[in-house]
PDB file of C-alpha atoms and ligand atoms in Angstrom:
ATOM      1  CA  UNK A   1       2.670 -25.471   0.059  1.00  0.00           C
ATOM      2  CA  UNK A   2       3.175 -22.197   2.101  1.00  0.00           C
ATOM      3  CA  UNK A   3       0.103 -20.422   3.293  1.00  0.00           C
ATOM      4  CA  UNK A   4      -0.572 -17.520   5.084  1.00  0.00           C
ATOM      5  CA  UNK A   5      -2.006 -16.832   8.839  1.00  0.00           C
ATOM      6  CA  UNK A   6      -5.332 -17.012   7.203  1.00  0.00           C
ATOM      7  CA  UNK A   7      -5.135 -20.199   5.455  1.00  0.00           C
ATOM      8  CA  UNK A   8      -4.392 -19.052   2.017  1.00  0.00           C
ATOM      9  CA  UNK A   9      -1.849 -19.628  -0.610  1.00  0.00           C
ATOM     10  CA  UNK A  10       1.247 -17.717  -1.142  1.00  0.00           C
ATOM     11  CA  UNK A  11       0.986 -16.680  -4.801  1.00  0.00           C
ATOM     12  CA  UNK A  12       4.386 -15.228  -6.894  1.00  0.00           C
ATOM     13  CA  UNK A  13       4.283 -11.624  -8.777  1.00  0.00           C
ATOM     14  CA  UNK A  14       4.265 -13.448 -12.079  1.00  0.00           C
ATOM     15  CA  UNK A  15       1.204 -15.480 -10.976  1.00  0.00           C
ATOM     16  CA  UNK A  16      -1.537 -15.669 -13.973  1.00  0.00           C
ATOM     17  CA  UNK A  17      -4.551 -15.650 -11.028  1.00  0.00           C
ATOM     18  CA  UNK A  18      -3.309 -11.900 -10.203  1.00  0.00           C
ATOM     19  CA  UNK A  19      -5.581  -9.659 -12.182  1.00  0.00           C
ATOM     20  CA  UNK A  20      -5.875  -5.829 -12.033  1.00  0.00           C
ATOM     21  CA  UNK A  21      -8.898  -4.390  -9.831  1.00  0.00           C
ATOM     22  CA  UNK A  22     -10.884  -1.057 -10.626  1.00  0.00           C
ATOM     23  CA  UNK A  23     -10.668  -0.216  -6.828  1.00  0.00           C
ATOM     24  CA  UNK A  24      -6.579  -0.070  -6.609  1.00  0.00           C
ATOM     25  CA  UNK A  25      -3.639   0.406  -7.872  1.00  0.00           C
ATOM     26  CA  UNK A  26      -2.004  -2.916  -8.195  1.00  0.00           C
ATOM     27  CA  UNK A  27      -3.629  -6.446  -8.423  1.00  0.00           C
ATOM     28  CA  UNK A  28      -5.563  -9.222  -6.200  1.00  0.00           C
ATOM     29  CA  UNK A  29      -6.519 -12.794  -6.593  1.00  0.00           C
ATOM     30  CA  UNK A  30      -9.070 -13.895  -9.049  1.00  0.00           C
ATOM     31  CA  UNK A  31     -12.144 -15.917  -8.165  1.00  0.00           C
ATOM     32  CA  UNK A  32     -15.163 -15.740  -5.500  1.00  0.00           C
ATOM     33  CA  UNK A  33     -12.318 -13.737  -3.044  1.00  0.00           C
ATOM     34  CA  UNK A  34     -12.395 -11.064  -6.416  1.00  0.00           C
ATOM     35  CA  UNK A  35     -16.358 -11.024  -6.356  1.00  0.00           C
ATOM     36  CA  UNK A  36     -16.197 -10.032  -2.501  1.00  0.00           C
ATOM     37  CA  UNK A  37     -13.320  -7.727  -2.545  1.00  0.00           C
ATOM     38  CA  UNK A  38     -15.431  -5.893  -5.450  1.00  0.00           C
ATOM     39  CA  UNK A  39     -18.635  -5.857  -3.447  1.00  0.00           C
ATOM     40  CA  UNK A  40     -16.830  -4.936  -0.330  1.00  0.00           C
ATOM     41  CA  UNK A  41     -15.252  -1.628  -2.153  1.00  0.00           C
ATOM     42  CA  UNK A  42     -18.363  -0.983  -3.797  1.00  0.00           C
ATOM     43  CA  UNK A  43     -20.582   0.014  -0.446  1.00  0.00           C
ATOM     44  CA  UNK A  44     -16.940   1.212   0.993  1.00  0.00           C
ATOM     45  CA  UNK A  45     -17.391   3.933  -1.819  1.00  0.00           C
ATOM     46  CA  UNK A  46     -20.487   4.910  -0.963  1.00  0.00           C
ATOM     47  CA  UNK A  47     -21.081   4.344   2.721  1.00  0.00           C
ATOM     48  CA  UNK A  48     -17.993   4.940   4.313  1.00  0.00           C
ATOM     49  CA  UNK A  49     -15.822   7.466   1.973  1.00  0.00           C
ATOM     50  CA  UNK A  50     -14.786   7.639  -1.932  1.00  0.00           C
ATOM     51  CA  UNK A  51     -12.179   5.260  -2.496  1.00  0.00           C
ATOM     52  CA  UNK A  52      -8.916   6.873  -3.612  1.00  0.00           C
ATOM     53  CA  UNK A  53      -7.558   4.640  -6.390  1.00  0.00           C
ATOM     54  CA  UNK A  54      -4.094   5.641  -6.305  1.00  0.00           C
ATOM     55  CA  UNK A  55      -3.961   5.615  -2.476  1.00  0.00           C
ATOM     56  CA  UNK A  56      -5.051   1.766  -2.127  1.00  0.00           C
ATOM     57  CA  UNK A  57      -3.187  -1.209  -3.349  1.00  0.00           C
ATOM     58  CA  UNK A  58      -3.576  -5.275  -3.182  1.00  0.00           C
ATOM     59  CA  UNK A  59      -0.657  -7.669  -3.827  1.00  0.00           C
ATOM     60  CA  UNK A  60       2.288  -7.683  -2.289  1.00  0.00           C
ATOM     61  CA  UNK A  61       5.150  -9.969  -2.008  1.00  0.00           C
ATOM     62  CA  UNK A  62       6.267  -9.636   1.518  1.00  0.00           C
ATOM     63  CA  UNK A  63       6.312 -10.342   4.906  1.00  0.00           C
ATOM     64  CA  UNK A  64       3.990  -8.928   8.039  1.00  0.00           C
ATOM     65  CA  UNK A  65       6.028  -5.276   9.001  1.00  0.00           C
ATOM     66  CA  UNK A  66       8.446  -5.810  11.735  1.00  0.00           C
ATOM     67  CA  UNK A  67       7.121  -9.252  11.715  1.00  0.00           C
ATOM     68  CA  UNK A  68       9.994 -11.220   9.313  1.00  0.00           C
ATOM     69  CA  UNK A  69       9.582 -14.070   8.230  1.00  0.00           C
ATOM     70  CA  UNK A  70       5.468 -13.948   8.700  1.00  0.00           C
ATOM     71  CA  UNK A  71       4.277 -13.659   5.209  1.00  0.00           C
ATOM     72  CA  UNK A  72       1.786 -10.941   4.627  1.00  0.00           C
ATOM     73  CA  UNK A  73      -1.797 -11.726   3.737  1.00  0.00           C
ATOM     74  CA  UNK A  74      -1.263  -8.705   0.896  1.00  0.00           C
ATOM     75  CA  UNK A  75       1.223 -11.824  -0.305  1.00  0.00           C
ATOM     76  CA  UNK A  76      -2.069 -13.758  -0.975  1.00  0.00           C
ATOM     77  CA  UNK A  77      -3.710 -11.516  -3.219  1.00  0.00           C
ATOM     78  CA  UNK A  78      -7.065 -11.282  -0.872  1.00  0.00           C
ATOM     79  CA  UNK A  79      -5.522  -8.324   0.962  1.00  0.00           C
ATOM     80  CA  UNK A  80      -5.853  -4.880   0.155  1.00  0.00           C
ATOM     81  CA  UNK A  81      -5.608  -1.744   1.612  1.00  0.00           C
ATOM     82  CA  UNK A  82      -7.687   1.398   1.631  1.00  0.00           C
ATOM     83  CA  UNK A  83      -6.882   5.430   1.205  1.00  0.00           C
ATOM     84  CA  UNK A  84      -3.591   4.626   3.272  1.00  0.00           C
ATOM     85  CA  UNK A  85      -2.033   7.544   3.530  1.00  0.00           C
ATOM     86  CA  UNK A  86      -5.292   8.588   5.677  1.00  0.00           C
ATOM     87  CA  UNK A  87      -5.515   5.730   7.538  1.00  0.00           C
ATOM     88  CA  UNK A  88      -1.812   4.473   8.530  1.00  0.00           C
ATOM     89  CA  UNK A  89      -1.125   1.269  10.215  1.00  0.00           C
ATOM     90  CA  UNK A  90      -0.850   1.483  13.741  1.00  0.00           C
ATOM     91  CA  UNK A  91      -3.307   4.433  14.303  1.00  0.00           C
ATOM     92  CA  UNK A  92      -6.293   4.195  15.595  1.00  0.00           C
ATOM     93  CA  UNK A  93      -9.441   6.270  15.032  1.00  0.00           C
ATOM     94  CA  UNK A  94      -8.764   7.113  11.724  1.00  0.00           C
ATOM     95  CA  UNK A  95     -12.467   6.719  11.004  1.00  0.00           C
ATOM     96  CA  UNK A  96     -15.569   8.611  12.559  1.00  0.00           C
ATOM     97  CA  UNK A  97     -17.967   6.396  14.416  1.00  0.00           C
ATOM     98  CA  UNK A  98     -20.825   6.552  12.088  1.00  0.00           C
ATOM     99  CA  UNK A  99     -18.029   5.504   9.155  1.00  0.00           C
ATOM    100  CA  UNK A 100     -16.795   2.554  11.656  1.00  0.00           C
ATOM    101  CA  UNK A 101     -20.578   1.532  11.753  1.00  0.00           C
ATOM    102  CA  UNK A 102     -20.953   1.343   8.133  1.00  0.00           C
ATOM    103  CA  UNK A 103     -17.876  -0.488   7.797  1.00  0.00           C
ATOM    104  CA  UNK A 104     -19.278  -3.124  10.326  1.00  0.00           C
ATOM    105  CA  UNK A 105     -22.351  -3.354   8.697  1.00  0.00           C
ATOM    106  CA  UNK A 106     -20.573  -4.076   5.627  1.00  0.00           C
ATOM    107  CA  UNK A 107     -18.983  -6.727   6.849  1.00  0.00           C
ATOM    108  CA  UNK A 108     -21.334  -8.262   8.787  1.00  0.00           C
ATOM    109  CA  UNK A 109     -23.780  -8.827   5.443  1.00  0.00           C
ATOM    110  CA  UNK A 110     -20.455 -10.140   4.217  1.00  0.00           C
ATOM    111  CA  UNK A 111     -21.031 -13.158   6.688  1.00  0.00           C
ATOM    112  CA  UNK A 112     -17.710 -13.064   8.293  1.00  0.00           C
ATOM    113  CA  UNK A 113     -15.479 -13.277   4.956  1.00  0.00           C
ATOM    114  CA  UNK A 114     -13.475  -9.940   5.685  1.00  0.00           C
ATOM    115  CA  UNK A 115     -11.149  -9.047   8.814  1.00  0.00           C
ATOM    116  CA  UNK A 116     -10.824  -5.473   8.926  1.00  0.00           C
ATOM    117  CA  UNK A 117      -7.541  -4.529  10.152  1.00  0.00           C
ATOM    118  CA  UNK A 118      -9.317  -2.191  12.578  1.00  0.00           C
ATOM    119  CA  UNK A 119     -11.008  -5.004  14.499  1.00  0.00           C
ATOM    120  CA  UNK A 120      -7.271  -6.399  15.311  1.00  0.00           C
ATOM    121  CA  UNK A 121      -6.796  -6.964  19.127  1.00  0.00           C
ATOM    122  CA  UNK A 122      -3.230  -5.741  19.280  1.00  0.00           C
ATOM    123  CA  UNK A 123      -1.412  -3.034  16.855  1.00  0.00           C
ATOM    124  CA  UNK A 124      -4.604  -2.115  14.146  1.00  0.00           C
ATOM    125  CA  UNK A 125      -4.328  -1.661  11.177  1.00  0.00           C
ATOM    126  CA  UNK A 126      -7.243   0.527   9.849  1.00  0.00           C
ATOM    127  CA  UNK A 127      -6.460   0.643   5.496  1.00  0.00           C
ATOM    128  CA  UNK A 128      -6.339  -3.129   5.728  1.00  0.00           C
ATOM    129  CA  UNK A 129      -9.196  -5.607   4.727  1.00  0.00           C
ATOM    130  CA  UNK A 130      -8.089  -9.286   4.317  1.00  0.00           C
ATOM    131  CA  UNK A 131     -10.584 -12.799   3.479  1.00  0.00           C
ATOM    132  CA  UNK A 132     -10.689 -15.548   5.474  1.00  0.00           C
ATOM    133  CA  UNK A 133     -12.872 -18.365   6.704  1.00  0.00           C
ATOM    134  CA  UNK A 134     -11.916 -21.437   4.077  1.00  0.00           C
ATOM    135  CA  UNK A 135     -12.873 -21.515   0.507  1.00  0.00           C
ATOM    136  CA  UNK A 136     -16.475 -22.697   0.726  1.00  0.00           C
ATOM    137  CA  UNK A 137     -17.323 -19.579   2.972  1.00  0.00           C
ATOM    138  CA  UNK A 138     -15.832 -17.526   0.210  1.00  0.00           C
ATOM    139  CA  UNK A 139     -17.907 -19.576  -2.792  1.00  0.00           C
ATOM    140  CA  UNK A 140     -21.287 -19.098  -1.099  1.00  0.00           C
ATOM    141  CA  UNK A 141     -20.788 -15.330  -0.097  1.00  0.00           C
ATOM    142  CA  UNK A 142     -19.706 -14.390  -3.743  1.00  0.00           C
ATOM    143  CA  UNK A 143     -23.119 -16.501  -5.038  1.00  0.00           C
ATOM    144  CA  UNK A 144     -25.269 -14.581  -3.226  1.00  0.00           C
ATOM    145  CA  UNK A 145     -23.385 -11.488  -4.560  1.00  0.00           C
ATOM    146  CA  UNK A 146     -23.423 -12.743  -7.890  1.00  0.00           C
ATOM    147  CA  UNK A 147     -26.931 -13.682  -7.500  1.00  0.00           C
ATOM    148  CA  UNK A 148     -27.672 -10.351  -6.430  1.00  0.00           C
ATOM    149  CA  UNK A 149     -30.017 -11.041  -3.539  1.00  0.00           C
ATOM    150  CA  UNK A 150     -29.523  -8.055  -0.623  1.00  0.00           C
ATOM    151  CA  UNK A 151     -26.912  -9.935   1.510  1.00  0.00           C
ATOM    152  CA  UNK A 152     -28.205  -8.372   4.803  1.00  0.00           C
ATOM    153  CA  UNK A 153     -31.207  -6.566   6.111  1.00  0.00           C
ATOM    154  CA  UNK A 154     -29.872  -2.904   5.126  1.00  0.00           C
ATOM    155  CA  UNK A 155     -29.889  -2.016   1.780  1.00  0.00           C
ATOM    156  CA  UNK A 156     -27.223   0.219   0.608  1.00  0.00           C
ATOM    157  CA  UNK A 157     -28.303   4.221   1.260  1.00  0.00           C
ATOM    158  CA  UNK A 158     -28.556   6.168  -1.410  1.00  0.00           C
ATOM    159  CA  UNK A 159     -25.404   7.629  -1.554  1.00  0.00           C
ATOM    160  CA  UNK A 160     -25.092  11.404  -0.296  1.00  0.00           C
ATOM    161  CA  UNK A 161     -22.045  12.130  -1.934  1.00  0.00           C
ATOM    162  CA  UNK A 162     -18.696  12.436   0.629  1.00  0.00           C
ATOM    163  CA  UNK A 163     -15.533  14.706  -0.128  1.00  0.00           C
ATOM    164  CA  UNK A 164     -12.992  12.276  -0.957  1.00  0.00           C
ATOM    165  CA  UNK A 165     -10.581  12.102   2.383  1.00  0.00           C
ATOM    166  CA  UNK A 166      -7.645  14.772   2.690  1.00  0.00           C
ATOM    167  CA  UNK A 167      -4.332  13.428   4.517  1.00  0.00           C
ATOM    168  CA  UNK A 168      -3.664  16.174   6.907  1.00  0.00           C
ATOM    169  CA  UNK A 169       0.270  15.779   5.130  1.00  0.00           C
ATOM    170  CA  UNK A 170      -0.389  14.998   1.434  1.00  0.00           C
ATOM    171  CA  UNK A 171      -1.541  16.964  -0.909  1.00  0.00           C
ATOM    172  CA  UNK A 172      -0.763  14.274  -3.945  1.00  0.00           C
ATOM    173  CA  UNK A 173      -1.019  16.886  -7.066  1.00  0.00           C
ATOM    174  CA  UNK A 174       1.605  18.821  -5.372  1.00  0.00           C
ATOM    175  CA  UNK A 175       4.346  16.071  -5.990  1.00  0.00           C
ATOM    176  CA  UNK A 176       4.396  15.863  -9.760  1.00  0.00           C
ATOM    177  CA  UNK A 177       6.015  18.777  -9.792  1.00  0.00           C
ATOM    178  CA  UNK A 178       8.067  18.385  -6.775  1.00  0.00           C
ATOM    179  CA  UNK A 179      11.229  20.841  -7.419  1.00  0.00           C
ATOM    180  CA  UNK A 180      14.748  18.978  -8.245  1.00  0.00           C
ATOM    181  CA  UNK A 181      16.487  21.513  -6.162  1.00  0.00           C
ATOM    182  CA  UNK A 182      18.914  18.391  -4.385  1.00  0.00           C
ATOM    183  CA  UNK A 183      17.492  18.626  -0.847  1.00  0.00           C
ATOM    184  CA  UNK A 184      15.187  16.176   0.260  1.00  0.00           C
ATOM    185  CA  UNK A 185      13.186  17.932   2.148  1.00  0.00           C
ATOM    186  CA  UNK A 186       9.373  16.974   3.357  1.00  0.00           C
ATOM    187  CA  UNK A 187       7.915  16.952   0.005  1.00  0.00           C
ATOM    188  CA  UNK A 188      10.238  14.981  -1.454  1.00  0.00           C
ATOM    189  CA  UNK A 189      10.142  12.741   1.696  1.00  0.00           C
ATOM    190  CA  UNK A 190       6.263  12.448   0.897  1.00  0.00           C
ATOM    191  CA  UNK A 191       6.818  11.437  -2.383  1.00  0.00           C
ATOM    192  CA  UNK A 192       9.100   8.234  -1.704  1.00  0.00           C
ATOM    193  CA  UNK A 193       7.130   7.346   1.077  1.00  0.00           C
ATOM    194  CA  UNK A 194       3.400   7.506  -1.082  1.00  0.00           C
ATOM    195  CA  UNK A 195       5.797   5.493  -4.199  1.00  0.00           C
ATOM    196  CA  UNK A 196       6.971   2.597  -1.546  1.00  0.00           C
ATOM    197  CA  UNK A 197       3.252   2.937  -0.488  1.00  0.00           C
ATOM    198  CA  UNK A 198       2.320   2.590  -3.298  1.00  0.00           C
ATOM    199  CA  UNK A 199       4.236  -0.636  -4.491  1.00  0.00           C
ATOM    200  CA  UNK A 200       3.588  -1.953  -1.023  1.00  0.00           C
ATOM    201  CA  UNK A 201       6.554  -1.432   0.851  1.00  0.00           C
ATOM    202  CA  UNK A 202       5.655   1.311   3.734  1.00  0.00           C
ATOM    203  CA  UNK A 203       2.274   0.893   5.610  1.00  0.00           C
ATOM    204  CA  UNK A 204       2.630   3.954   7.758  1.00  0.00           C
ATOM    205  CA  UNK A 205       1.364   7.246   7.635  1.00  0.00           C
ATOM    206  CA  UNK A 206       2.767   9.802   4.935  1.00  0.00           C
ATOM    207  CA  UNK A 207       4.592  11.999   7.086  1.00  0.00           C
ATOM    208  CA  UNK A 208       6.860  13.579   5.207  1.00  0.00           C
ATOM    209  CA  UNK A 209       9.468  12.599   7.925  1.00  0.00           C
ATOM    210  CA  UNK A 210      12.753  10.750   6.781  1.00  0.00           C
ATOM    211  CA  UNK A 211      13.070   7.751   9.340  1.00  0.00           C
ATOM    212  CA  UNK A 212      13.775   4.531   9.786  1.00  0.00           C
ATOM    213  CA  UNK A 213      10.551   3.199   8.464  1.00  0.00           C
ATOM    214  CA  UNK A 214      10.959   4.883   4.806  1.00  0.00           C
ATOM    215  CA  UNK A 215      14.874   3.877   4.530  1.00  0.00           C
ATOM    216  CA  UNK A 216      13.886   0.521   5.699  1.00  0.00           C
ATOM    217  CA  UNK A 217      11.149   0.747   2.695  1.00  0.00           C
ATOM    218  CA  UNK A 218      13.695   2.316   0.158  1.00  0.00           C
ATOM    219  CA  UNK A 219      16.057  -0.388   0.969  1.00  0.00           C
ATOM    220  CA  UNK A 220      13.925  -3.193   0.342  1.00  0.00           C
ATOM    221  CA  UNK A 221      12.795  -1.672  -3.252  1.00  0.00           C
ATOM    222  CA  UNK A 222      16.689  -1.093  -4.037  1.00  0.00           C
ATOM    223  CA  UNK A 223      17.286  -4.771  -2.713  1.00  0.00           C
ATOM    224  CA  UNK A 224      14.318  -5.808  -5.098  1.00  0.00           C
ATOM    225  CA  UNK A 225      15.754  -3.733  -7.703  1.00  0.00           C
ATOM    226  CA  UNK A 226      18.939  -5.823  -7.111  1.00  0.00           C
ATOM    227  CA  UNK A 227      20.984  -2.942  -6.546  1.00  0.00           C
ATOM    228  CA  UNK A 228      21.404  -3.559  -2.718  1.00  0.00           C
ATOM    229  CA  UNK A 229      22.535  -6.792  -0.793  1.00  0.00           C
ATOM    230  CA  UNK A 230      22.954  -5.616   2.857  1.00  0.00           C
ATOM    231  CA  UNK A 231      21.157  -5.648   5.904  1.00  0.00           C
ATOM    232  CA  UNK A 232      17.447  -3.766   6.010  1.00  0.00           C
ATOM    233  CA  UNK A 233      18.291  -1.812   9.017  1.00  0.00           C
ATOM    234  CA  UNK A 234      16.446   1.584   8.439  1.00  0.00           C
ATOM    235  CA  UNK A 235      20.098   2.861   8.602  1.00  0.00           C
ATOM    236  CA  UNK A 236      21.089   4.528   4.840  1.00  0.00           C
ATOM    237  CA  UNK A 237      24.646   4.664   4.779  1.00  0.00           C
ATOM    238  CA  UNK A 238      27.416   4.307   2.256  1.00  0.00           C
ATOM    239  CA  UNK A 239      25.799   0.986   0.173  1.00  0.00           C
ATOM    240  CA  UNK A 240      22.061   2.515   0.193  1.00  0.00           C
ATOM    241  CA  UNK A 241      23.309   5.755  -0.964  1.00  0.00           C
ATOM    242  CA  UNK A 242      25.513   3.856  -3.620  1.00  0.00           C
ATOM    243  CA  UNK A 243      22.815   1.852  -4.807  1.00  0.00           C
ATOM    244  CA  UNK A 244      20.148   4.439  -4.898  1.00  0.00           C
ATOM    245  CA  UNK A 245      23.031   5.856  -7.288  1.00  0.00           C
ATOM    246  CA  UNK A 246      23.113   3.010  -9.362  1.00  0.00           C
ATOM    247  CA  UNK A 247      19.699   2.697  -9.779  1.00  0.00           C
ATOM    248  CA  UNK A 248      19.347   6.547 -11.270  1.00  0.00           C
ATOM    249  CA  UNK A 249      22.413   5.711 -13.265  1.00  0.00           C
ATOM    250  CA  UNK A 250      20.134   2.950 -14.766  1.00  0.00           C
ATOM    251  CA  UNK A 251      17.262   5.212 -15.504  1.00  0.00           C
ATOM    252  CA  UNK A 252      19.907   7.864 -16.972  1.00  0.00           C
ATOM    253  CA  UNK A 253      19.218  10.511 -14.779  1.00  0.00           C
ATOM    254  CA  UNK A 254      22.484  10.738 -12.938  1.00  0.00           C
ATOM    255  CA  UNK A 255      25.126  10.098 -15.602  1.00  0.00           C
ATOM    256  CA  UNK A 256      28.567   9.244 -15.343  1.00  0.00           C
ATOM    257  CA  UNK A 257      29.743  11.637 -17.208  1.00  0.00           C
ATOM    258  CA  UNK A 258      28.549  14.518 -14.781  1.00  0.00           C
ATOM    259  CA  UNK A 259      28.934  12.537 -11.261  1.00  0.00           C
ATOM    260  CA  UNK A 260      30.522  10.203  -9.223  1.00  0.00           C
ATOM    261  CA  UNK A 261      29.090   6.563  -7.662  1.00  0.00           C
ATOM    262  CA  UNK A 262      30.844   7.809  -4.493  1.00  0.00           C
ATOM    263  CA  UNK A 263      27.915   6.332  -1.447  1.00  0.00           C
ATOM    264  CA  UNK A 264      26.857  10.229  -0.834  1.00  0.00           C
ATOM    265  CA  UNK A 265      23.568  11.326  -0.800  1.00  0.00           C
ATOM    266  CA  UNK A 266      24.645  14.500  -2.168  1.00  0.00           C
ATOM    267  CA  UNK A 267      22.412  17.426  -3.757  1.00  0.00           C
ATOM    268  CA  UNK A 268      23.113  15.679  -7.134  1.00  0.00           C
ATOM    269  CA  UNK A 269      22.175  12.747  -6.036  1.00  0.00           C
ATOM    270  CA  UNK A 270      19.151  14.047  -4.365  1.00  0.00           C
ATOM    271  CA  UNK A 271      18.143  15.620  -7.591  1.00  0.00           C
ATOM    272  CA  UNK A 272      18.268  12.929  -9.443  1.00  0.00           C
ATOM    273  CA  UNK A 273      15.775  11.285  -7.430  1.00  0.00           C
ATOM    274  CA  UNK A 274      13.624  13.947  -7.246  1.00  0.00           C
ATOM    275  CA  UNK A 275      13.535  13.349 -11.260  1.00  0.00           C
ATOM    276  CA  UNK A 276      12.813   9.845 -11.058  1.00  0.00           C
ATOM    277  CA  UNK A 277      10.312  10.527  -8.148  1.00  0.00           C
ATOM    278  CA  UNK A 278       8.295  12.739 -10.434  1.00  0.00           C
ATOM    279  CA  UNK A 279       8.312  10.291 -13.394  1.00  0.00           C
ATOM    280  CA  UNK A 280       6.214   8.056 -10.960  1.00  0.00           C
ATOM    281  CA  UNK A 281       3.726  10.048 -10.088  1.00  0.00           C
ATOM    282  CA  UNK A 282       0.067   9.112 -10.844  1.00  0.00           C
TER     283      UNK A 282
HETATM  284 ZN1   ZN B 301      -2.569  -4.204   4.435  1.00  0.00          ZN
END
C-alpha cells in the first residue's frame, strides 16, 4: 500500500472516505483526522483570522511541488490549506507574531497531531496544516474533542472579531466579471492562478504574473482534463495552446465554426478563456 511521508494512506478522487468540509472548498478524510481538522479550523477562525472558504482547499491528488514523484500529504485527505492566496508557499512571515502564537497554541493543545507548514525547517509552507503521529494519537486527540473537555490550559478568547485577510493582489469579486477582451493580462492571470489554486494545482502566491509556475499548473489540469500528453515544463507552446483550445471547444465557447485549433494563444483564444474563467468563479 502507498503511503505518504507522514505515514498515511494514499486515497483516489473517487474514494467514499472523502467527504466535503464546512472550512474549504474541496474535501478531506473522514474519521478522528475530520474531528481534528474541524477543531483545528474552528479556533483558526477565531484566534488567528476568519477563514476564507473559497481560498482554502483539502484533497488533492498529486505529488509534493517540484518534488515528483513524492506524493503530497493533500493526496491523503488530512492536508489542507488555509487563505492561500495570503499566505503562499515558500514565504515566510505571512503571519504577525501574536497570530503565529495563537497558531502554536493551537497546536500544542492539539498534542502534536498537526505540522504546520510554517514550522518546516527548509522551504515553509505557511497555508499548509497536515496530521501525523500514527492513528492512535489521532483517536485519543479527537475523544477528548468529542468529549469536549478544554484540550489545553487556554480556553479559546472570546473572539474580537478580525477583518477577513486582503491579498495585497486579489481582490476575488473583481474576477467574475473579468472582461473577455482576448488579452490575458494580470487579472485574467489572477483568475487561472486562484482556479488551479483552487483545484489544488498552484501553491504559490496569486500574483497575477504569467510564469512558469501557473503554465506548469495549467498544464497539469489540461493533462488531467486529457487534453494534453507532453512534458510539464512550465513552457506553453504549440500543444498547451492547442489543448487549452480543445478544451473551450468542449465547453462550446470557442466554436469551430468561428475559429481555428491552430496551437495560438490568440485574442480569440484568450477570450474564450476568459469566458470559461468567469463561469468558475465562486
Ligand atoms: Zn498544502
Amino acid at each position: 500500500m502507498a503511503v505518504s511521508r507522514l505515514g498515511w494512506d494514499l486515497l483516489e478522487p473517487t474514494s467514499t472516505r472523502l467527504v466535503s468540509f464546512k472550512w474549504i472548498t474541496g474535501k478531506v478524510r473522514t474519521g478522528d483526522g475530520q474531528v481534528i481538522l474541524d477543531y483545528l479550523c474552528e479556533r483558526f477562525n477565531s484566534e488567528v483570522e476568519p477563514i476564507v472558504k473559497g481560498w482554502s482547499w483539502g484533497y488533492a491528488k498529486r505529488d509534493v511541488r517540484e518534488a515528483s514523484g513524492i506524493p503530497s500529504e493533500h493526496q491523503t485527505g488530512w492536508a489542507i490549506d488555509i487563505n492561500a492566496p495570503v499566505h503562499g508557499l515558500g514565504l515566510v512571515n505571512t503571519f504577525s507574531n501574536s497570530d503565529e502564537s495563537a497558531i502554536h497554541r493551537i497546536l500544542k493543545d492539539l498534542g502534536g497531531a498537526v505540522r504546520w507548514g510554517g514550522d518546516y525547517g527548509g522551504r515553509k509552507d505557511e497555508m499548509h496544516f497536515e496530521l501525523q503521529g500514527g492513528l492512535a494519537l489521532l483517536k485519543r486527540v479527537a475523544d477528548k474533542i468529542r468529549a469536549g473537555s478544554s484540550l489545553g490550559s487556554v480556553t479559546p478568547q472570546a473572539s474580537k472579531p478580525k477583518p477577513a485577510p486582503k491579498p495585497a493582489s486579489t481582490r476575488p469579486t473583481d474576477y467574475a466579471k473579468l472582461a473577455t477582451d482576448g488579452k490575458f493580462g494580470k487579472q485574467s492571470v489572477e483568475a487561472a492562478q486562484i482556479l488551479m489554486s483552487q483545484i489544488g494545482l498552484y501553491e504559490r502566491a496569486i500574483d497575477g504574473e504569467l510564469g512558469e509556475y501557473t503554465w506548469k499548473a495549467l498544464q497539469e489540469w489540461l493533462t488531467g482534463l486529457g487534453h494534453y500528453g507532453r512534458a510539464i515544463d512550465g513552457k506553453p507552446g504549440y500543444y498547451t495552446y492547442l489543448a487549452l483550445q480543445q478544451f473551450l471547444r468542449k465547453k462550446g465557447l470557442y466554436p469551430a465554426s468561428k475559429w481555428l485549433l491552430d496551437g495560438k494563444f490568440g485574442p480569440a483564444t484568450i477570450a474564450a478563456f476568459q469566458k470559461y474563467l468567469n463561469t468558475q468563479r465562486g
